[in-house]
């Protein structure tokens, strides 16, 4: 890993390279430089997969690489390479002036005559799904568009039995949830069952709630009797639902006396009560989360089937749908050799811009491709 917050330049000769730096410190320049360096070391433009998160960033990256190559070519003709920032950086990484003079025209021409894989991560996933649409159960003519979630939810509700509808309504009422919020959870996890981590809970939710209420009442009685306590300091302990407590600003304080309206009163004898309250709230939310996950899991298979038919009829997918389907495709029983043959095994290098913004599911999609390249195996060796 190279930290660009320092004054040193990254050694782009490293086989594996991570750049970490603040905005405006030159990461884009370094990424474009890495691309040019790989071209100088024999890579073809179509072998370098460069992924960004926005079209603007992709266009900027493509434009910058093209400009760098053009300037290298022009300066090689005019004998002014030593004043070219890109060349100075390349030279520091082992690319000498003679190499540029003899090869830059060919490298620049090849880049201009090919279609480099510089694209957004969403567009890359789209291209994968298009190639394997039949394996994913979608038409190759699907469109990228938003759709009405409520229309999908209504169709799902119509396919439920009366008992199932009553069960969902009762669950939402007990957990103070809107039905559409619950269905949103079902939709979110419908194609990510692996993300539903259910744990066995031996503690009863009602018991935890009663314990929280008891501590809150004790804290209120103790604080209300303090001399010179202002009403606003007492009101800070008011709540209607357990969830209201989690929004209290004093809860985030390491010490209750750090709270503005409690600074002038001694609460040291209540420290254990505050700590116990925080632990109980954690248990409370863990139990609620597990209950929601359990209920959601009950309806996932049915929701998946209905959603699949719904989208097939509409022939549309959102970018999120595409990402999920590609993830499922890569983690299904599809033959990996066939997958990489169809995908395009000429990908030899991957450059990923703004890696910290990559979601878990996006990384899970990219990881098999990264591992395939790292393995060096297949019809193309020495990846």
Short mmCIF file of C-alpha atoms in Angstrom, two decimals:
data_model
loop_
_atom_site.label_atom_id
_atom_site.label_comp_id
_atom_site.label_asym_id
_atom_site.label_seq_id
_atom_site.Cartn_x
_atom_site.Cartn_y
_atom_site.Cartn_z
CA UNK A 1 0.00 0.00 0.00
CA UNK A 2 1.24 3.47 -0.81
CA UNK A 3 0.06 6.48 1.19
CA UNK A 4 -0.09 9.46 -1.15
CA UNK A 5 -0.46 11.84 1.79
CA UNK A 6 3.32 11.59 1.96
CA UNK A 7 5.59 13.46 -0.43
CA UNK A 8 6.91 10.33 -2.15
CA UNK A 9 5.55 9.06 -5.47
CA UNK A 10 4.16 5.51 -5.68
CA UNK A 11 6.29 2.80 -7.24
CA UNK A 12 3.92 1.77 -10.03
CA UNK A 13 6.16 -1.20 -10.87
CA UNK A 14 4.61 -3.16 -7.98
CA UNK A 15 2.52 -6.05 -9.22
CA UNK A 16 -0.18 -5.27 -6.64
CA UNK A 17 -0.68 -1.65 -5.73
CA UNK A 18 -3.08 0.24 -3.47
CA UNK A 19 -3.10 4.04 -3.36
CA UNK A 20 -4.58 5.73 -0.31
CA UNK A 21 -4.79 9.49 -0.32
CA UNK A 22 -7.10 12.44 0.25
CA UNK A 23 -9.10 14.12 -2.51
CA UNK A 24 -7.06 16.22 -4.93
CA UNK A 25 -3.74 14.57 -4.04
CA UNK A 26 -3.16 12.88 -7.38
CA UNK A 27 -4.81 9.44 -7.24
CA UNK A 28 -6.38 9.87 -10.68
CA UNK A 29 -3.01 10.92 -12.12
CA UNK A 30 -1.39 7.85 -10.56
CA UNK A 31 -4.11 5.55 -11.89
CA UNK A 32 -3.75 6.94 -15.40
CA UNK A 33 0.03 6.65 -15.06
CA UNK A 34 -0.35 3.02 -14.04
CA UNK A 35 -2.40 2.41 -17.21
CA UNK A 36 0.27 4.01 -19.42
CA UNK A 37 3.01 2.09 -17.59
CA UNK A 38 1.24 -1.22 -18.27
CA UNK A 39 0.98 -0.31 -21.96
CA UNK A 40 4.71 0.38 -21.98
CA UNK A 41 5.33 -3.02 -20.39
CA UNK A 42 3.48 -4.81 -23.19
CA UNK A 43 -0.15 -4.89 -22.06
CA UNK A 44 -2.82 -4.12 -24.66
CA UNK A 45 -5.46 -1.51 -23.90
CA UNK A 46 -8.29 -4.07 -24.10
CA UNK A 47 -6.52 -6.27 -21.53
CA UNK A 48 -6.74 -3.60 -18.81
CA UNK A 49 -10.13 -3.44 -17.07
CA UNK A 50 -10.49 0.02 -15.52
CA UNK A 51 -13.57 0.53 -13.37
CA UNK A 52 -14.94 3.78 -11.98
CA UNK A 53 -18.19 4.65 -10.23
CA UNK A 54 -19.47 7.39 -12.53
CA UNK A 55 -19.57 8.04 -16.27
CA UNK A 56 -17.88 11.37 -15.63
CA UNK A 57 -14.95 9.62 -13.95
CA UNK A 58 -14.72 7.07 -16.79
CA UNK A 59 -14.69 9.77 -19.44
CA UNK A 60 -12.11 11.73 -17.47
CA UNK A 61 -9.90 8.67 -17.09
CA UNK A 62 -10.10 7.81 -20.79
CA UNK A 63 -9.43 11.42 -21.77
CA UNK A 64 -6.48 11.72 -19.39
CA UNK A 65 -4.83 8.51 -20.63
CA UNK A 66 -5.33 9.58 -24.25
CA UNK A 67 -3.89 13.02 -23.50
CA UNK A 68 -0.90 11.51 -21.67
CA UNK A 69 -0.10 9.24 -24.63
CA UNK A 70 -0.54 12.06 -27.13
CA UNK A 71 1.73 14.39 -25.16
CA UNK A 72 4.35 11.67 -24.82
CA UNK A 73 4.26 11.16 -28.58
CA UNK A 74 4.41 14.88 -29.35
CA UNK A 75 7.23 15.54 -26.87
CA UNK A 76 9.20 12.56 -28.22
CA UNK A 77 9.09 14.17 -31.66
CA UNK A 78 10.12 17.60 -30.35
CA UNK A 79 12.75 16.33 -27.92
CA UNK A 80 10.96 17.80 -24.91
CA UNK A 81 10.25 14.61 -22.95
CA UNK A 82 12.20 15.79 -19.90
CA UNK A 83 9.58 18.49 -19.29
CA UNK A 84 6.70 15.99 -19.54
CA UNK A 85 5.37 15.07 -16.06
CA UNK A 86 4.12 11.67 -17.23
CA UNK A 87 7.51 10.80 -18.70
CA UNK A 88 9.35 11.95 -15.56
CA UNK A 89 7.18 9.58 -13.50
CA UNK A 90 7.61 6.75 -16.02
CA UNK A 91 11.36 7.28 -16.05
CA UNK A 92 11.42 7.04 -12.25
CA UNK A 93 9.78 3.63 -12.72
CA UNK A 94 12.23 2.24 -15.26
CA UNK A 95 10.83 3.44 -18.62
CA UNK A 96 13.71 5.26 -20.34
CA UNK A 97 13.68 7.94 -23.04
CA UNK A 98 14.87 5.61 -25.80
CA UNK A 99 11.96 3.24 -25.19
CA UNK A 100 9.44 6.09 -25.45
CA UNK A 101 11.01 7.43 -28.65
CA UNK A 102 10.89 4.04 -30.37
CA UNK A 103 7.53 2.76 -29.08
CA UNK A 104 5.17 5.57 -28.13
CA UNK A 105 3.78 6.01 -31.66
CA UNK A 106 2.79 2.32 -31.79
CA UNK A 107 1.33 2.37 -28.25
CA UNK A 108 -0.62 5.57 -28.91
CA UNK A 109 -1.96 4.31 -32.25
CA UNK A 110 -3.08 0.98 -30.76
CA UNK A 111 -4.87 2.78 -27.94
CA UNK A 112 -6.74 5.04 -30.38
CA UNK A 113 -7.71 2.14 -32.64
CA UNK A 114 -9.12 -0.11 -29.91
CA UNK A 115 -11.93 0.14 -27.38
CA UNK A 116 -10.26 0.14 -23.97
CA UNK A 117 -12.27 -1.33 -21.10
CA UNK A 118 -12.60 1.93 -19.19
CA UNK A 119 -16.13 1.93 -17.84
CA UNK A 120 -18.32 2.22 -14.77
CA UNK A 121 -18.74 -0.73 -12.46
CA UNK A 122 -22.49 -0.76 -13.23
CA UNK A 123 -21.82 -0.89 -16.98
CA UNK A 124 -19.37 -3.74 -16.49
CA UNK A 125 -21.94 -5.76 -14.56
CA UNK A 126 -24.50 -4.95 -17.27
CA UNK A 127 -22.17 -6.38 -19.92
CA UNK A 128 -21.76 -9.57 -17.87
CA UNK A 129 -25.51 -10.05 -17.49
CA UNK A 130 -26.06 -9.48 -21.20
CA UNK A 131 -23.62 -12.28 -22.02
CA UNK A 132 -25.20 -14.67 -19.53
CA UNK A 133 -28.80 -13.44 -19.60
CA UNK A 134 -30.29 -16.87 -20.30
CA UNK A 135 -28.36 -18.40 -17.41
CA UNK A 136 -29.76 -15.64 -15.17
CA UNK A 137 -33.31 -16.12 -16.47
CA UNK A 138 -33.73 -12.73 -18.14
CA UNK A 139 -34.22 -11.61 -21.73
CA UNK A 140 -31.22 -10.26 -23.61
CA UNK A 141 -33.36 -7.26 -24.54
CA UNK A 142 -34.01 -6.11 -20.96
CA UNK A 143 -34.00 -2.39 -20.27
CA UNK A 144 -32.45 -0.54 -17.35
CA UNK A 145 -35.19 1.39 -15.63
CA UNK A 146 -36.82 2.01 -12.28
CA UNK A 147 -40.11 0.28 -11.55
CA UNK A 148 -42.95 0.85 -9.11
CA UNK A 149 -42.15 -1.08 -5.94
CA UNK A 150 -45.71 -0.71 -4.71
CA UNK A 151 -46.98 -2.49 -7.83
CA UNK A 152 -44.62 -5.37 -7.05
CA UNK A 153 -45.68 -5.41 -3.39
CA UNK A 154 -49.36 -5.48 -4.37
CA UNK A 155 -48.78 -8.45 -6.67
CA UNK A 156 -46.92 -10.22 -3.89
CA UNK A 157 -49.72 -9.51 -1.39
CA UNK A 158 -52.31 -10.89 -3.81
CA UNK A 159 -50.43 -14.20 -3.94
CA UNK A 160 -50.37 -14.60 -0.15
CA UNK A 161 -52.94 -16.63 1.73
CA UNK A 162 -55.25 -14.89 4.17
CA UNK A 163 -53.33 -16.39 7.10
CA UNK A 164 -50.03 -15.15 5.68
CA UNK A 165 -51.38 -11.62 5.27
CA UNK A 166 -52.68 -11.67 8.84
CA UNK A 167 -49.32 -12.95 10.10
CA UNK A 168 -47.41 -10.14 8.38
CA UNK A 169 -49.88 -7.50 9.59
CA UNK A 170 -49.63 -8.76 13.19
CA UNK A 171 -45.83 -8.90 13.04
CA UNK A 172 -45.63 -5.33 11.74
CA UNK A 173 -48.03 -4.10 14.38
CA UNK A 174 -46.07 -5.73 17.23
CA UNK A 175 -42.77 -4.39 15.90
CA UNK A 176 -44.12 -0.93 15.07
CA UNK A 177 -43.28 -1.34 11.36
CA UNK A 178 -45.13 -0.27 8.27
CA UNK A 179 -46.06 -3.19 6.03
CA UNK A 180 -44.27 -1.55 3.08
CA UNK A 181 -41.10 -1.31 5.21
CA UNK A 182 -41.30 -5.03 5.95
CA UNK A 183 -41.81 -5.81 2.27
CA UNK A 184 -38.83 -3.58 1.54
CA UNK A 185 -36.72 -5.86 3.75
CA UNK A 186 -38.07 -8.92 1.93
CA UNK A 187 -37.21 -7.30 -1.40
CA UNK A 188 -33.71 -6.26 -0.28
CA UNK A 189 -32.78 -9.73 0.93
CA UNK A 190 -34.76 -11.66 -1.67
CA UNK A 191 -31.63 -12.36 -3.70
CA UNK A 192 -29.13 -12.18 -0.84
CA UNK A 193 -30.16 -14.95 1.50
CA UNK A 194 -26.55 -15.32 2.59
CA UNK A 195 -26.76 -11.87 4.19
CA UNK A 196 -29.53 -12.98 6.57
CA UNK A 197 -27.56 -13.90 9.64
CA UNK A 198 -29.96 -15.39 12.16
CA UNK A 199 -28.76 -16.16 15.67
CA UNK A 200 -30.44 -18.15 18.39
CA UNK A 201 -31.96 -15.85 21.00
CA UNK A 202 -32.68 -17.24 24.46
CA UNK A 203 -33.67 -13.89 25.94
CA UNK A 204 -37.30 -12.84 25.75
CA UNK A 205 -37.95 -9.46 24.14
CA UNK A 206 -40.61 -8.55 26.70
CA UNK A 207 -38.21 -9.27 29.58
CA UNK A 208 -35.56 -7.03 28.02
CA UNK A 209 -38.10 -4.29 27.44
CA UNK A 210 -39.25 -4.47 31.07
CA UNK A 211 -35.64 -4.27 32.27
CA UNK A 212 -35.04 -1.18 30.12
CA UNK A 213 -38.22 0.45 31.43
CA UNK A 214 -37.13 -0.31 34.99
CA UNK A 215 -33.70 1.28 34.57
CA UNK A 216 -35.17 4.32 32.85
CA UNK A 217 -37.64 4.82 35.70
CA UNK A 218 -34.84 4.48 38.25
CA UNK A 219 -32.70 7.03 36.38
CA UNK A 220 -35.61 9.44 36.16
CA UNK A 221 -36.34 9.22 39.89
CA UNK A 222 -32.68 9.72 40.78
CA UNK A 223 -32.12 12.67 38.46
CA UNK A 224 -35.46 14.36 39.19
CA UNK A 225 -34.59 14.59 42.90
CA UNK A 226 -31.27 16.31 42.32
CA UNK A 227 -31.18 19.92 43.57
CA UNK A 228 -31.12 22.62 40.90
CA UNK A 229 -31.91 20.14 38.12
CA UNK A 230 -33.68 21.91 35.27
CA UNK A 231 -36.89 20.51 33.78
CA UNK A 232 -35.18 20.02 30.42
CA UNK A 233 -32.71 17.69 32.16
CA UNK A 234 -35.61 15.61 33.50
CA UNK A 235 -37.46 15.67 30.19
CA UNK A 236 -34.39 14.16 28.53
CA UNK A 237 -35.50 10.86 30.04
CA UNK A 238 -38.99 10.97 28.55
CA UNK A 239 -39.83 8.37 25.91
CA UNK A 240 -42.85 6.68 24.40
CA UNK A 241 -41.18 3.73 22.68
CA UNK A 242 -37.91 1.94 23.39
CA UNK A 243 -36.69 3.15 19.98
CA UNK A 244 -36.98 6.74 21.25
CA UNK A 245 -34.23 6.07 23.80
CA UNK A 246 -31.74 5.20 21.06
CA UNK A 247 -32.16 8.75 19.68
CA UNK A 248 -31.22 10.43 22.97
CA UNK A 249 -28.02 12.47 22.67
CA UNK A 250 -26.97 11.60 26.23
CA UNK A 251 -26.89 7.91 25.34
CA UNK A 252 -23.88 8.46 23.08
CA UNK A 253 -21.86 10.05 25.89
CA UNK A 254 -19.12 7.99 27.51
CA UNK A 255 -20.00 9.66 30.81
CA UNK A 256 -23.54 10.85 31.64
CA UNK A 257 -22.07 14.03 33.16
CA UNK A 258 -20.84 14.95 29.67
CA UNK A 259 -24.46 15.65 28.74
CA UNK A 260 -25.00 19.41 28.74
CA UNK A 261 -28.01 19.46 31.12
CA UNK A 262 -26.48 17.02 33.62
CA UNK A 263 -23.04 18.59 33.96
CA UNK A 264 -23.79 20.31 37.27
CA UNK A 265 -25.10 17.23 39.08
CA UNK A 266 -23.18 14.23 40.36
CA UNK A 267 -24.24 11.08 38.48
CA UNK A 268 -21.19 8.94 39.24
CA UNK A 269 -23.31 6.52 41.32
CA UNK A 270 -25.48 5.88 38.23
CA UNK A 271 -22.63 4.89 35.88
CA UNK A 272 -23.40 1.17 36.19
CA UNK A 273 -27.08 1.83 35.42
CA UNK A 274 -26.20 3.77 32.25
CA UNK A 275 -23.82 1.02 31.11
CA UNK A 276 -26.43 -1.65 31.83
CA UNK A 277 -28.98 0.35 29.83
CA UNK A 278 -26.67 0.49 26.80
CA UNK A 279 -26.08 -3.28 26.93
CA UNK A 280 -29.80 -3.98 27.22
CA UNK A 281 -30.54 -1.75 24.24
CA UNK A 282 -28.01 -3.72 22.19
CA UNK A 283 -29.72 -6.98 23.19
CA UNK A 284 -33.13 -5.44 22.42
CA UNK A 285 -32.13 -4.53 18.87
CA UNK A 286 -30.41 -7.87 18.31
CA UNK A 287 -33.61 -9.69 19.25
CA UNK A 288 -35.71 -7.42 17.05
CA UNK A 289 -33.30 -7.81 14.15
CA UNK A 290 -33.34 -11.58 14.48
CA UNK A 291 -37.13 -11.60 14.61
CA UNK A 292 -37.32 -9.50 11.45
CA UNK A 293 -34.78 -11.70 9.66
CA UNK A 294 -36.68 -14.83 10.66
CA UNK A 295 -39.96 -13.42 9.40
CA UNK A 296 -38.35 -12.11 6.21
CA UNK A 297 -36.76 -15.49 5.50
CA UNK A 298 -40.20 -17.10 5.58
CA UNK A 299 -41.37 -15.19 2.50
CA UNK A 300 -38.18 -14.84 0.45
CA UNK A 301 -38.68 -17.79 -1.89
CA UNK A 302 -42.23 -16.77 -2.76
CA UNK A 303 -41.20 -13.14 -3.23
CA UNK A 304 -38.30 -14.14 -5.52
CA UNK A 305 -40.62 -16.15 -7.74
CA UNK A 306 -43.19 -13.34 -8.00
CA UNK A 307 -40.54 -10.68 -8.57
CA UNK A 308 -38.89 -12.79 -11.29
CA UNK A 309 -42.21 -13.08 -13.17
CA UNK A 310 -42.94 -9.38 -12.58
CA UNK A 311 -39.61 -8.22 -14.03
CA UNK A 312 -39.78 -10.68 -16.89
CA UNK A 313 -43.18 -9.35 -17.86
CA UNK A 314 -42.00 -5.74 -17.59
CA UNK A 315 -38.63 -6.65 -19.18
CA UNK A 316 -36.83 -4.10 -16.98
CA UNK A 317 -34.12 -4.24 -14.33
CA UNK A 318 -32.58 -1.64 -12.07
CA UNK A 319 -28.80 -1.41 -11.59
CA UNK A 320 -29.32 -3.00 -8.19
CA UNK A 321 -31.22 -5.91 -9.78
CA UNK A 322 -28.41 -6.37 -12.29
CA UNK A 323 -25.79 -6.43 -9.52
CA UNK A 324 -27.75 -9.04 -7.57
CA UNK A 325 -28.32 -11.26 -10.60
CA UNK A 326 -24.65 -11.12 -11.56
CA UNK A 327 -23.73 -12.02 -7.98
CA UNK A 328 -26.11 -14.98 -8.03
CA UNK A 329 -24.74 -16.01 -11.42
CA UNK A 330 -21.16 -16.10 -10.14
CA UNK A 331 -22.14 -18.05 -7.04
CA UNK A 332 -24.37 -20.55 -8.83
CA UNK A 333 -23.35 -23.83 -10.42
CA UNK A 334 -22.25 -22.24 -13.69
CA UNK A 335 -19.03 -23.75 -15.04
CA UNK A 336 -16.22 -21.32 -14.23
CA UNK A 337 -14.13 -22.19 -17.30
CA UNK A 338 -17.13 -21.51 -19.52
CA UNK A 339 -17.85 -18.29 -17.62
CA UNK A 340 -14.39 -16.81 -18.12
CA UNK A 341 -14.25 -17.96 -21.73
CA UNK A 342 -17.52 -16.11 -22.45
CA UNK A 343 -16.68 -13.12 -20.27
CA UNK A 344 -13.42 -12.36 -22.09
CA UNK A 345 -10.31 -13.96 -20.69
CA UNK A 346 -8.09 -11.33 -22.25
CA UNK A 347 -8.51 -9.24 -19.09
CA UNK A 348 -5.00 -9.28 -17.64
CA UNK A 349 -5.08 -6.31 -15.26
CA UNK A 350 -7.73 -4.60 -13.13
CA UNK A 351 -7.61 -0.96 -12.06
CA UNK A 352 -10.37 0.05 -9.64
CA UNK A 353 -10.97 3.71 -8.85
CA UNK A 354 -12.41 4.76 -5.46
CA UNK A 355 -12.17 1.22 -4.06
CA UNK A 356 -13.42 2.39 -0.66
CA UNK A 357 -16.85 3.00 -2.25
CA UNK A 358 -17.14 -0.60 -3.44
CA UNK A 359 -20.02 -2.39 -1.70
CA UNK A 360 -19.65 -5.91 -0.32
CA UNK A 361 -21.76 -7.44 -3.09
CA UNK A 362 -19.78 -5.56 -5.77
CA UNK A 363 -16.51 -6.86 -4.34
CA UNK A 364 -17.95 -10.38 -4.13
CA UNK A 365 -18.59 -10.15 -7.88
CA UNK A 366 -15.12 -8.84 -8.68
CA UNK A 367 -13.26 -11.21 -6.36
CA UNK A 368 -13.55 -14.37 -8.52
CA UNK A 369 -12.27 -12.41 -11.51
CA UNK A 370 -9.40 -11.02 -9.43
CA UNK A 371 -8.55 -14.50 -8.15
CA UNK A 372 -8.66 -15.89 -11.69
CA UNK A 373 -6.16 -13.27 -12.83
CA UNK A 374 -3.94 -13.82 -9.79
CA UNK A 375 -3.89 -17.56 -10.42
CA UNK A 376 -2.18 -17.09 -13.77
CA UNK A 377 -4.03 -20.13 -15.09
CA UNK A 378 -6.15 -20.62 -18.16
CA UNK A 379 -5.49 -20.25 -21.87
CA UNK A 380 -3.46 -17.12 -21.20
CA UNK A 381 -0.59 -17.60 -18.78
CA UNK A 382 1.34 -15.13 -16.63
CA UNK A 383 -1.63 -12.93 -15.94
#
